[in-house]
Coordinates of C-alpha atoms and ligand atoms in Angstrom, one line a residue:
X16 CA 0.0 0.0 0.0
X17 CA 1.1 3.6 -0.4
X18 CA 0.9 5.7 2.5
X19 CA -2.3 7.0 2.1
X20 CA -3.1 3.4 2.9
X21 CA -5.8 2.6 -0.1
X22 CA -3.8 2.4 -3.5
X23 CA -0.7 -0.3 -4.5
X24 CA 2.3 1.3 -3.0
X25 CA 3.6 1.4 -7.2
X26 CA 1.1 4.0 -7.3
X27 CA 2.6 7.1 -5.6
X28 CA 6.2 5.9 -5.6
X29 CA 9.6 6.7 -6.6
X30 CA 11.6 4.1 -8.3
X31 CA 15.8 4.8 -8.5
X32 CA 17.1 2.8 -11.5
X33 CA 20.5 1.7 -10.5
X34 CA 22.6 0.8 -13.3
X35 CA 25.1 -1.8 -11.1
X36 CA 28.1 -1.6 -13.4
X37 CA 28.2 2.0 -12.9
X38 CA 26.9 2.7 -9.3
X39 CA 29.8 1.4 -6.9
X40 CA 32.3 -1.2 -7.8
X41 CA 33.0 -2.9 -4.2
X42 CA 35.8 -5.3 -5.3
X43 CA 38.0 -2.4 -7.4
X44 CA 38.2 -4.6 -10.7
X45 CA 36.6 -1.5 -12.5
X46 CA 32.9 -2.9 -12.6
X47 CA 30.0 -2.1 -10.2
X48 CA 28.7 -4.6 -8.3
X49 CA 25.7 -6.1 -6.0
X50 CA 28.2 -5.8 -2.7
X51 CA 29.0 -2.0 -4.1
X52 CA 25.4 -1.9 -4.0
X53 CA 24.7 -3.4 -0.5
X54 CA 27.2 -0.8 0.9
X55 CA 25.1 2.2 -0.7
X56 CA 21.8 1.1 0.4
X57 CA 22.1 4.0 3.3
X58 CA 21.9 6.3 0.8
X59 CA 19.3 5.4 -1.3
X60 CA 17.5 5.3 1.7
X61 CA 18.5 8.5 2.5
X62 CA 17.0 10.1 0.1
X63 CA 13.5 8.9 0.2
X64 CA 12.9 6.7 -2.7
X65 CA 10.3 3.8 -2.3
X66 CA 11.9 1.4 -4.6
X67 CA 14.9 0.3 -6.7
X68 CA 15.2 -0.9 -10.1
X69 CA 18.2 -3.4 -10.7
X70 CA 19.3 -3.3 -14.8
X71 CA 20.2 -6.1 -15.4
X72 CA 22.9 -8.7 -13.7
X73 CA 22.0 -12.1 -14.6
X74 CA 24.4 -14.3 -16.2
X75 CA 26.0 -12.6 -19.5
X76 CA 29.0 -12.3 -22.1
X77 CA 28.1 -8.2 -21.4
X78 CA 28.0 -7.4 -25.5
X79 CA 24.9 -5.2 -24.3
X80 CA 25.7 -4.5 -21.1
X81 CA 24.0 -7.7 -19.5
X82 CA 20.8 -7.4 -21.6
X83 CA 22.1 -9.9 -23.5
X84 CA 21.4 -13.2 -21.3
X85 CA 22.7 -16.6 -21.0
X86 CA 21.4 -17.6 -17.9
X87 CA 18.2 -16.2 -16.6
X88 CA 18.6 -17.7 -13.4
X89 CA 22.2 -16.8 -11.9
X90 CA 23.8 -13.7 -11.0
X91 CA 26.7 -13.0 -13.5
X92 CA 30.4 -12.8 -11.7
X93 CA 30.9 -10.0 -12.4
X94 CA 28.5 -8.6 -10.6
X95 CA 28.8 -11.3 -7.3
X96 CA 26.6 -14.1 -6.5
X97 CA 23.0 -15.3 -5.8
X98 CA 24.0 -15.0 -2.5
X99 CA 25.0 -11.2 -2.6
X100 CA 21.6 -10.9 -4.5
X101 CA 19.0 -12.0 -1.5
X102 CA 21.7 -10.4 1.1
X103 CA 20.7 -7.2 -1.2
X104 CA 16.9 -7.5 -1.3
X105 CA 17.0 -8.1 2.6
X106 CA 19.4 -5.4 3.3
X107 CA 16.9 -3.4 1.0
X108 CA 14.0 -4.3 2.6
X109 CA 15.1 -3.9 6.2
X110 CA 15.3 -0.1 5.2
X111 CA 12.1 -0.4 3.7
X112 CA 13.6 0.1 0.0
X113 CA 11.6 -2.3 -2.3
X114 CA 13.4 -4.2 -5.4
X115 CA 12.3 -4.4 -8.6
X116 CA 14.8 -6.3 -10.5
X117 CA 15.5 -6.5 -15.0
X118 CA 13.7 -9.7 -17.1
X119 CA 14.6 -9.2 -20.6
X120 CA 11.9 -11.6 -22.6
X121 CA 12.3 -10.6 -26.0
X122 CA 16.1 -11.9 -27.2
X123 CA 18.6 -14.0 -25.3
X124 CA 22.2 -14.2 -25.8
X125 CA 24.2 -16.2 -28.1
X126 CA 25.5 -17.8 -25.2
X127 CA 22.8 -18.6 -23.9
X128 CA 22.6 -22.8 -24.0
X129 CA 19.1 -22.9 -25.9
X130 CA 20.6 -21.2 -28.4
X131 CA 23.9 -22.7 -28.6
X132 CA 21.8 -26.3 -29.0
X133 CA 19.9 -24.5 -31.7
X134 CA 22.7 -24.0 -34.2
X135 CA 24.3 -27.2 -33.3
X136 CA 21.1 -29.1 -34.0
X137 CA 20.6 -27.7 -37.9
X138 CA 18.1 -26.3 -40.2
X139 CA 14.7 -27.2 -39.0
X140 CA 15.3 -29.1 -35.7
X141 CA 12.5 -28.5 -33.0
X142 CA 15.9 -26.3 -31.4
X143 CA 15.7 -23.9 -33.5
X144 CA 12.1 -23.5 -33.4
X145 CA 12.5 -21.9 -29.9
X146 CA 14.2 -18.9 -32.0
X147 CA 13.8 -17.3 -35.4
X148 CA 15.9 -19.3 -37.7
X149 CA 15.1 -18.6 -41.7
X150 CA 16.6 -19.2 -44.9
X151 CA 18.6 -16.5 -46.9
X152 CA 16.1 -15.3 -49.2
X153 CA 16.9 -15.5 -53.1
X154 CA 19.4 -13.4 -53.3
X155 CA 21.2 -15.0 -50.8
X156 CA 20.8 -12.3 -48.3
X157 CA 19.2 -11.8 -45.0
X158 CA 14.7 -13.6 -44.7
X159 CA 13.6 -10.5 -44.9
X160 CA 14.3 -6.7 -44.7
X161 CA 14.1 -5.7 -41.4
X162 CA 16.7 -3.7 -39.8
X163 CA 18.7 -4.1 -36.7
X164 CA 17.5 -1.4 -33.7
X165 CA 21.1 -1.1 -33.1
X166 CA 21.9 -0.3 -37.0
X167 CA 22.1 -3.3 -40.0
X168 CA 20.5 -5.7 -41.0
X169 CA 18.7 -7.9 -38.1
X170 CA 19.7 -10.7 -39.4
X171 CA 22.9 -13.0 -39.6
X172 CA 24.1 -16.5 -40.6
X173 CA 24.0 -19.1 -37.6
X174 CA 26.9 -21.0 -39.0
X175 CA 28.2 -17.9 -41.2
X176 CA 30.8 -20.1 -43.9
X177 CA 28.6 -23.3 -43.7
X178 CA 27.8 -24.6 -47.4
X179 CA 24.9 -26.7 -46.0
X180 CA 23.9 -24.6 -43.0
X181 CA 22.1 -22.0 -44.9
X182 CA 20.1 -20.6 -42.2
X183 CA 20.0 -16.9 -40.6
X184 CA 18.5 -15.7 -36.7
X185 CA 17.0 -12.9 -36.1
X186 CA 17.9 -10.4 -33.6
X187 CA 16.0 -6.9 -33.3
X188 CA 19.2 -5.8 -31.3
X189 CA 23.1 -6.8 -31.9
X190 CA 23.6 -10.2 -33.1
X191 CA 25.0 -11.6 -29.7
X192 CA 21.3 -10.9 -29.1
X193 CA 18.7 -13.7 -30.9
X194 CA 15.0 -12.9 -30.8
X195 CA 12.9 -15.6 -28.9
X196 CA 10.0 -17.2 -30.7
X197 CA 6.8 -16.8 -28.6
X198 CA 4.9 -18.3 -31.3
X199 CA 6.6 -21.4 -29.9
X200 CA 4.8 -22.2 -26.8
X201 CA 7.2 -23.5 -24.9
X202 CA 9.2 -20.1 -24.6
X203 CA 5.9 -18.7 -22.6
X204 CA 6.7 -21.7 -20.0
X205 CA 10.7 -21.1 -20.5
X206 CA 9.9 -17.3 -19.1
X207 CA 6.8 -18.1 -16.4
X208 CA 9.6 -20.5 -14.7
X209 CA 11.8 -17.3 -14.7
X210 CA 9.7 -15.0 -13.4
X211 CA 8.5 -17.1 -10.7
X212 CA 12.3 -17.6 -10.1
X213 CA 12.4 -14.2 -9.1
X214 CA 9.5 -13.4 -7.3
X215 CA 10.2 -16.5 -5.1
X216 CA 13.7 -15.0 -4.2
X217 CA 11.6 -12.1 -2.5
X218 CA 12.0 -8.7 -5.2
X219 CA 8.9 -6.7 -5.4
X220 CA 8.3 -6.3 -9.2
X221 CA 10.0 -6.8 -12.5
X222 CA 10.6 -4.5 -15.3
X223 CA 10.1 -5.7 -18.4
X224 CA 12.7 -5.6 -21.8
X225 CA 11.2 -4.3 -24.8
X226 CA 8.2 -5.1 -23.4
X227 CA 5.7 -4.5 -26.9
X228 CA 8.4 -6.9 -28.9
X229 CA 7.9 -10.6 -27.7
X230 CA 6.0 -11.3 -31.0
X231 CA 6.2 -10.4 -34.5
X232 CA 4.1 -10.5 -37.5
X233 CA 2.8 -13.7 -38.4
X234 CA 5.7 -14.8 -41.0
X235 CA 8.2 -12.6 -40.7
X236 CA 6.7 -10.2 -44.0
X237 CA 9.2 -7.6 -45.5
X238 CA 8.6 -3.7 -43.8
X239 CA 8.7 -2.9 -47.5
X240 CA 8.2 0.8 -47.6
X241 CA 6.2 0.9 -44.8
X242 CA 6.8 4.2 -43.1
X243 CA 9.7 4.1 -40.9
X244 CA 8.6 5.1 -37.7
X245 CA 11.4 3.9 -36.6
X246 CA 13.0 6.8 -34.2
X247 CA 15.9 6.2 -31.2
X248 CA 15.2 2.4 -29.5
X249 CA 11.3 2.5 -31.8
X250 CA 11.9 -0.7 -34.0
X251 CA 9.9 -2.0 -37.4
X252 CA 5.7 -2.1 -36.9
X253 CA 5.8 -5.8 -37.8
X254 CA 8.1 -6.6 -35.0
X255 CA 6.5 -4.8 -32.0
X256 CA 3.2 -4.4 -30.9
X257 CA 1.3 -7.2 -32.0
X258 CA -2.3 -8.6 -30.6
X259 CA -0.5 -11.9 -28.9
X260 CA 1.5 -10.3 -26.8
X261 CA -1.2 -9.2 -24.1
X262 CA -1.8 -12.4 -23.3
X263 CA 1.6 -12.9 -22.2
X264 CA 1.1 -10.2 -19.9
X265 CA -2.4 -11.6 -18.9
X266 CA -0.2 -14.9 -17.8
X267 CA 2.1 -12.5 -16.2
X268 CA -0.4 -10.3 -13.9
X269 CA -2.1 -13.6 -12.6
X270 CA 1.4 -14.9 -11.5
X271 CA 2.5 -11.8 -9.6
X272 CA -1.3 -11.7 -8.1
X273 CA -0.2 -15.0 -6.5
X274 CA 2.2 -13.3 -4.1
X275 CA 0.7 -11.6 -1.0
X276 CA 1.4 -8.6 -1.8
X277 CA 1.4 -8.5 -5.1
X278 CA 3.8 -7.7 -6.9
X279 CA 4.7 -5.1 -9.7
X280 CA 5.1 -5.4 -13.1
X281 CA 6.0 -2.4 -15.1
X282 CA 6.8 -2.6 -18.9
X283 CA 9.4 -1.0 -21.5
X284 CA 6.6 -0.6 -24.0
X285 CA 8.5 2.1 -26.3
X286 CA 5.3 2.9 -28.0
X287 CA 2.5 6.2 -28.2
X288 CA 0.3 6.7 -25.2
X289 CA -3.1 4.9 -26.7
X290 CA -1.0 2.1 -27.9
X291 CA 1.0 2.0 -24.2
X292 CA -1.9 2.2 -22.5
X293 CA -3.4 -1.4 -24.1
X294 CA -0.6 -2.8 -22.0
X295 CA -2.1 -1.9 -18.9
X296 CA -5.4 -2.8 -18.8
X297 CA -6.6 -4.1 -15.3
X298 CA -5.6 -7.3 -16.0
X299 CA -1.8 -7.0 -17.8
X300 CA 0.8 -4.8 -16.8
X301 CA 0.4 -2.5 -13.4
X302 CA 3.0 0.1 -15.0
X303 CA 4.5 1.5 -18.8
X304 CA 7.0 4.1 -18.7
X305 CA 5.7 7.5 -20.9
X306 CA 8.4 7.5 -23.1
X307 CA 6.7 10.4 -25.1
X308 CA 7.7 12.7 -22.2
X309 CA 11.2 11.4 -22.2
X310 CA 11.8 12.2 -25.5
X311 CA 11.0 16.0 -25.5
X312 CA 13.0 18.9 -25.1
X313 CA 12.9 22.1 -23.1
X314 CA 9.9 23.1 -25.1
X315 CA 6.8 24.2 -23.4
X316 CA 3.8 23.3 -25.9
X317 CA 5.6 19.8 -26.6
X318 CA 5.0 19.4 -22.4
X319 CA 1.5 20.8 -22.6
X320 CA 0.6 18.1 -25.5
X321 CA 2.4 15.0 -24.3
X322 CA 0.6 15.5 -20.3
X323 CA -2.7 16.5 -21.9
X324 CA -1.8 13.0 -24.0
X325 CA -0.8 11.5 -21.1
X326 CA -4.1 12.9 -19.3
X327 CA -6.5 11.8 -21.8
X328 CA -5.3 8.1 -22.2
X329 CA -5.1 8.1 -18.5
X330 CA -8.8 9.2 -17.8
X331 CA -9.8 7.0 -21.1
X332 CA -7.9 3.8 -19.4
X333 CA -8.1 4.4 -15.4
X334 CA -3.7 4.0 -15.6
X335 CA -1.3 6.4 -14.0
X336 CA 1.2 8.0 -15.6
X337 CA 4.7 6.5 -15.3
X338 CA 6.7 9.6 -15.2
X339 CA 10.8 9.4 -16.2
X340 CA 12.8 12.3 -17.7
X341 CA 16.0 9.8 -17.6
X342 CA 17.0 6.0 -17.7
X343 CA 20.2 4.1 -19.0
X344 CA 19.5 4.5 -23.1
X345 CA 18.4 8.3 -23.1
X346 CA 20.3 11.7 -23.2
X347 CA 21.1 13.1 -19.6
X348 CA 18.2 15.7 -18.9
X349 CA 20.9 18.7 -17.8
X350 CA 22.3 18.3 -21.3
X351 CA 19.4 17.7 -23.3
X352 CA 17.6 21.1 -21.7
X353 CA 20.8 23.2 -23.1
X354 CA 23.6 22.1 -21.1
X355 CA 25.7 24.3 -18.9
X356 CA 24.1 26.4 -16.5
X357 CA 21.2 26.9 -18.3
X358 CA 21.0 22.9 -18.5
X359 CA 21.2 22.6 -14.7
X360 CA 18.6 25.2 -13.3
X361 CA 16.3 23.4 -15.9
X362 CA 17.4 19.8 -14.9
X363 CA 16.2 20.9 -11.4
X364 CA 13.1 22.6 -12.3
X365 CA 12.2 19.7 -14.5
X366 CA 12.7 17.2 -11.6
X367 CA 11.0 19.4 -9.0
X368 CA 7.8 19.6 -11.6
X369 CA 8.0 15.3 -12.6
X370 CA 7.6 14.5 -8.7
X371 CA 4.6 17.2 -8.5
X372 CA 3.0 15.2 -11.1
X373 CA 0.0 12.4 -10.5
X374 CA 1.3 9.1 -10.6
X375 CA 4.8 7.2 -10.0
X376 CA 8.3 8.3 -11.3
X377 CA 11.4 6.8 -11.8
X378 CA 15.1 8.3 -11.2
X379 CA 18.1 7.5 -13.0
X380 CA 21.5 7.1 -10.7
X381 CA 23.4 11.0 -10.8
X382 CA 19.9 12.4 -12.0
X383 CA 19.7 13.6 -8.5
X384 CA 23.2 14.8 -8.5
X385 CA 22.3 16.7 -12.0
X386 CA 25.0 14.6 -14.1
X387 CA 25.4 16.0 -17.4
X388 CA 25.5 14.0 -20.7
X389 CA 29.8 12.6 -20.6
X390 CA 31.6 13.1 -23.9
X391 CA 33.2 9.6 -23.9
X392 CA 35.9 9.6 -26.2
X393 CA 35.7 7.0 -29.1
X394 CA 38.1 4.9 -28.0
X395 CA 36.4 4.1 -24.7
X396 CA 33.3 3.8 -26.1
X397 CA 31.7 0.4 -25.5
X398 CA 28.1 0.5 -26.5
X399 CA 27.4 -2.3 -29.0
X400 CA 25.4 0.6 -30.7
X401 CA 28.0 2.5 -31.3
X402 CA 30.3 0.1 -33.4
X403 CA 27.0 -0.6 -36.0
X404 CA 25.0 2.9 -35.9
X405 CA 27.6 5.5 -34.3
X406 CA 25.3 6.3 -31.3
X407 CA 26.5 5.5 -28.0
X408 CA 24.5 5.8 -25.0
X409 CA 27.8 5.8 -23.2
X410 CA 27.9 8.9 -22.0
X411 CA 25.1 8.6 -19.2
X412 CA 26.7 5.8 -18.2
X413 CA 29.8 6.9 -16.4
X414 CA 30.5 5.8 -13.2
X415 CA 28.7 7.8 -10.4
X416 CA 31.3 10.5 -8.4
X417 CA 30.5 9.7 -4.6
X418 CA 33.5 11.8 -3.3
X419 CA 35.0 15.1 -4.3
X420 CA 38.4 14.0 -3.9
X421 CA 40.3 11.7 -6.5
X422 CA 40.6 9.1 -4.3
X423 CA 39.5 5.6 -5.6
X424 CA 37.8 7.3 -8.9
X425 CA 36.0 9.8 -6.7
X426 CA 34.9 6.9 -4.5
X427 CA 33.7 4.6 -7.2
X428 CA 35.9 1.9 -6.3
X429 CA 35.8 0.8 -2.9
X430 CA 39.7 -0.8 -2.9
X431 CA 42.4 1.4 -3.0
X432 CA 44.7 1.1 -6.5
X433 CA 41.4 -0.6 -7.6
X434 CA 41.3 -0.7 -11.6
X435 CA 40.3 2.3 -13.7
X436 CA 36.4 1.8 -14.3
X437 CA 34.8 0.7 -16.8
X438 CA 33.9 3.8 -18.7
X439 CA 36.4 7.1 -17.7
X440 CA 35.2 9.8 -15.7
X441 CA 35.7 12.9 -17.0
X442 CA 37.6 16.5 -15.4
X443 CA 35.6 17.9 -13.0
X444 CA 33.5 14.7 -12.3
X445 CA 34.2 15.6 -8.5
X446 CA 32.5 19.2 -8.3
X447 CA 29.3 16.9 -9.1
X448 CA 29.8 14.7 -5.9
X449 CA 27.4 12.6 -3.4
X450 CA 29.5 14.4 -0.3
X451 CA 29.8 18.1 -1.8
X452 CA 26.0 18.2 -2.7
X453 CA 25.5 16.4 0.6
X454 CA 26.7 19.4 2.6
X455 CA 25.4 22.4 -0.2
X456 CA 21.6 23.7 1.2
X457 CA 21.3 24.9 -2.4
X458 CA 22.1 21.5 -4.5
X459 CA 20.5 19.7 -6.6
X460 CA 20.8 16.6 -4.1
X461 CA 19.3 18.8 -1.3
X462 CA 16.1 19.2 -3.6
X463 CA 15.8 15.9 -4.7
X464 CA 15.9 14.8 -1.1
X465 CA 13.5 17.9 0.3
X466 CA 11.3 17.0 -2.9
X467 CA 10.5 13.3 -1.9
X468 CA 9.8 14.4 1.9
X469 CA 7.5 16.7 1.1
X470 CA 5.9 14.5 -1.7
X471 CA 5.6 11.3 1.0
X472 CA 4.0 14.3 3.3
X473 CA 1.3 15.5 1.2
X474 CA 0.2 12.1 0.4
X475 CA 0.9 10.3 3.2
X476 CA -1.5 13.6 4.7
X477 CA -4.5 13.1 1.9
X478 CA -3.1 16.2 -0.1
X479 CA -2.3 14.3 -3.3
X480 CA -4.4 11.6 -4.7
X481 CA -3.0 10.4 -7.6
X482 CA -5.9 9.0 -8.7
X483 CA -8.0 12.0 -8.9
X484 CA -7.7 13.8 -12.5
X485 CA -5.5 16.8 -13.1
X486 CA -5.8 19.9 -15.3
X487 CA -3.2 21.0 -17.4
X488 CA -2.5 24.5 -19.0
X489 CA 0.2 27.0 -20.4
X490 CA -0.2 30.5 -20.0
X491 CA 1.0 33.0 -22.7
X492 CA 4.3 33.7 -20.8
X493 CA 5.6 29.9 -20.8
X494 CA 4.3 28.7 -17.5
X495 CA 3.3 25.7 -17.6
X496 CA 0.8 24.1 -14.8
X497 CA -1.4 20.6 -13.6
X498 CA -3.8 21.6 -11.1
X499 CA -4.5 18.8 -9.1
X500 CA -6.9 18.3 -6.2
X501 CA -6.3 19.1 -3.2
X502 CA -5.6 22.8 -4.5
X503 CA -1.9 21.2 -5.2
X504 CA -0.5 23.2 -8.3
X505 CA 2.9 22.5 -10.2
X506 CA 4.2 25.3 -11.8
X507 CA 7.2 25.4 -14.2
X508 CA 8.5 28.4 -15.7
X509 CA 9.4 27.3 -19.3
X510 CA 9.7 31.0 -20.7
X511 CA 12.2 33.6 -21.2
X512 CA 10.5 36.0 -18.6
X513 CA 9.7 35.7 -14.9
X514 CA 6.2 34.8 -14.0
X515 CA 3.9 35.4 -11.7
X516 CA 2.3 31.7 -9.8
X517 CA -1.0 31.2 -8.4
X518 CA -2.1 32.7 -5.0
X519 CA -1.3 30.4 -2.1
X520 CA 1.6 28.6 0.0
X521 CA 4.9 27.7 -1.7
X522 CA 6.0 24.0 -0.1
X523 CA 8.8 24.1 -2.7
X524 CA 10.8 26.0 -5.1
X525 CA 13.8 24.9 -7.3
X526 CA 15.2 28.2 -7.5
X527 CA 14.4 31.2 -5.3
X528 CA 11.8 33.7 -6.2
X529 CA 11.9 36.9 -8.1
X530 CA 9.9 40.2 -6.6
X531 CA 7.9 37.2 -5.7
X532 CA 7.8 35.8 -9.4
X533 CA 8.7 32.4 -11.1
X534 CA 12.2 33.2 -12.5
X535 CA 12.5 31.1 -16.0
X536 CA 13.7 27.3 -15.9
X537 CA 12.1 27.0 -12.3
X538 CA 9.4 25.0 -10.8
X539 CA 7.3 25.4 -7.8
X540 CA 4.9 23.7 -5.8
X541 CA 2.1 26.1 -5.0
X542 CA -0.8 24.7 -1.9
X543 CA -3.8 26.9 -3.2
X544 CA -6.9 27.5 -0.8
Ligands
GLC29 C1 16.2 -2.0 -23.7 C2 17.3 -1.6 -22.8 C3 18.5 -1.2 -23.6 C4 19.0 -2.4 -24.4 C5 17.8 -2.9 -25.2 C6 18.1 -4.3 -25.8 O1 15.8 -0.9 -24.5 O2 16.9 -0.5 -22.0 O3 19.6 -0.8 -22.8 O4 20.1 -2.1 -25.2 O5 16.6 -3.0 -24.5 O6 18.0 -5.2 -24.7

């Protein structure tokens, strides 16, 4: 339950993504880790959030970061051990954190022994019907024309110089990554066995991989010149989206309705809000992230359309908004509002006016600390995008700064001469530290953490029901506001001019007030009546 005692807890809360290989590497070999984890949960309790979400560290060769997975069931060594997994979810739950941990459904790895048996069992075995194997068509090239999401073709040769072996697998993503074949019943089992694997080792709720890709169009038919509406992660109409899939999720909901309490189940369903909001109906997911929101810039009619969007689907289909500026695959919000300066005061404002919003929201690691967008030099790069497509979501990756001083990669590594991590930090990394911020009344750490108090407040108090329907407007000078009940009122100040804010009490304020006026690229809290 939330604290307002009558709605799932998922309802009201806010979810910190933790990316582990970036967040705190415990045994200094470079790498985050679950123990680095474990040693940090003080401070993700400290600031207030109700839940974490683990990307993923199952078992994996890493071409994609771990969502590329060869055993479902195990933690990879890299990151430690089953063991150092449950010692995190009770350490997490003893401070009340909840954990919601990464399933990725749609593509395995290469390495993964299902598939291995596949291309060792030949054209047409009942192995490779687990999968989507195909012959070259006529030309001799790929079955069909659909392209990789990562850049290419997404298809190669399972045995590529074989004379006889003439098949190809499909993989939406890099090749290390094969597409499962839900049309193939027995991969519906294969992942119900995995997610009651997890839920039996105690974690609160799953997040779900490319959630609107588990089936494709019937056949595999070429795109042809279908319009591409293919933008960022968005991938080919025939391969996402399609009618079978919600019964998956059907299978899915009653599973996590077996566990007292039930648990969460919130999808990556990349798609527009009427064609997200499918996903959860009552009985299929609890939770899809608004991915329209996360795609916009500092632009105040693109904000007014997507939450009167967001609004609209909402009152139509009875499910919240999932709220999320950042996550692991998008732009840094500090540097996609302008960078700099500018970048920051509107990273803040932004944040201040997400967690005003009705419904629950999730926080990427250093998106409290305002971390901008890292220029990671080629060289280091190490995004499987990057080598097919030249787009790296590197840079919002970098390990997170926990002290201002050098030391152990600004604190990264907990072992002293520990490797150099994974990705480099950059200069300067330090001035954007956990203990600096920690001490500075005025940073953007000290917000987030006075944000999420007063938030639990005013619905732990009956202020804010998220349920209840909001009203959203923009006046002519760029402000930006949802009215909610309880006489709650986000402003935002998305002009070049300051503003005045409705009549009433201020609870919070990302920047300080003008001759009693918005200044631009803040937010405010206003309690009216
Ligand atoms: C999701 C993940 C992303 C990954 C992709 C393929 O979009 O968030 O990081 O590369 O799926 O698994």
């Amino acid at each position: 339950m939330s604290p307002d005692g009558r709605s799932p807890w998922w309802e009201t809360a806010v979810v910190y993504e933790v990316y582990p290989r970036s967040f705190a590497d415990s045994n200094g070999d470079g790498v985050g880790d679950l123990r680095g984890v474990i040693d940090r949960l003080p401070y993700l309790a400290s600031l207030g959030v109700d839940a974490v979400w683990l990307t993923p560290f199952q078992t994996s060769p890493q071409v994609d970061q771990g969502y590329d997975v060869s055993d479902y069931c195990d933690v990879d060594p890299l990151f430690g051990t089953l063991g150092d997994l449950e010692d995190l979810i009770a350490g997490a739950h003893e401070l009340r954190l909840r954990i919601i941990v990464d399933l990725v459904p749609n593509h395995a790895s290469v390495e993964h022994p299902l598939f291995r048996a596949a291309v060792a069992a030949g054209p047409g075995s009942e192995e490779r019907s687990l999968f989507h194997f195909a012959p070259g068509g006529s030309d001799g090239g790929p079955p069909n024309d659909w392209p990789s999401v990562f850049g290419g073709s997404a298809w190669t040769r399972a045995v590529p110089d074989s004379a006889e072996d003439l098949d190809w697998y499909l993989h939406l993503f890099a090749p290390a990554q094969p597409d499962w074949n839900w049309r193939n019943r027995a991969v519906g089992d294969f992942f119900e066995e995995v997610l009651r694997f997890w839920l039996d080792r105690g974690v609160d709720g799953v997040r779900i991989d490319v959630a609107h890709g588990l089936f494709k169009a019937e056949g595999l038919p070429d795109m042809g010149d279908l319009p591409p509406r293919a933008d960022g992660l968005r991938i080919n109409p025939l391969a996402r989206d399609q009618e079978e899939v919600h019964d998956v999720y059907r299978r899915w909901r009653r599973v996590a309705e077996e566990y007292a309490p039930p648990r969460l189940l919130v999808g990556e369903v990349n798609l527009p809000p009427d064609r997200a909001a499918r996903f959860t109906r009552p009985d299929e997911l609890h939770q899809s992230f608004a991915f329209t929101f996360m795609g916009i810039g500092w632009d105040a009619d693109a904000w007014l359309r997507v939450a009167e969007e967001l609004e609209r689907v909402r009152r139509q289909s009875g499910s919240l908004p999932t709220w999320a500026l950042e996550n692991h695959d998008v732009q840094r919000a500090v540097t996609r509002f302008g960078g700099g300066q500018v970048g920051e005061w509107r990273a803040r404002a932004a944040l201040v006016a997400m967690l005003g919003f009705p419904g629950c929201a999730y926080v990427f690691q250093g998106q409290e600390l305002g971390l901008p967008g890292v220029d990671v030099p080629d060289a280091a790069k190490r995004d499987p995008m990057w080598e097919r497509a030249r787009v790296s979501r590197d840079g919002v990756r970098v390990p997170l700064p926990w002290t201002a001083a050098a030391d152990g990669f600004h604190g990264f590594s907990g072992v002293r001469d520990g490797a150099r991590p994974w990705l480099p930090q950059p200069e300067g990394w330090g001035l954007c530290a956990v203990d600096g911020q920690g001490q500075d009344s005025a940073s953007m750490l000290t917000l987030f953490r006075q944000a999420i108090r007063m938030r639990r407040a005013l619905v732990g108090d009956g202020t804010l029901r998220s349920g209840d329907p909001a009203e959203w407007s923009l006046t002519p000078g760029g402000l930006l506001l949802c009215r909610r009940s309880g006489g709650f009122v986000v402003a935002l100040a998305m002009g070049d001019q300051d503003v005045p804010i409705p009549d009433g009490r201020i609870v919070l304020c990302s920047a300080p007030l003008v001759s009693g006026q918005l200044p631009p690229d803040a937010a405010a809290w206003v309690l009216t009546g």
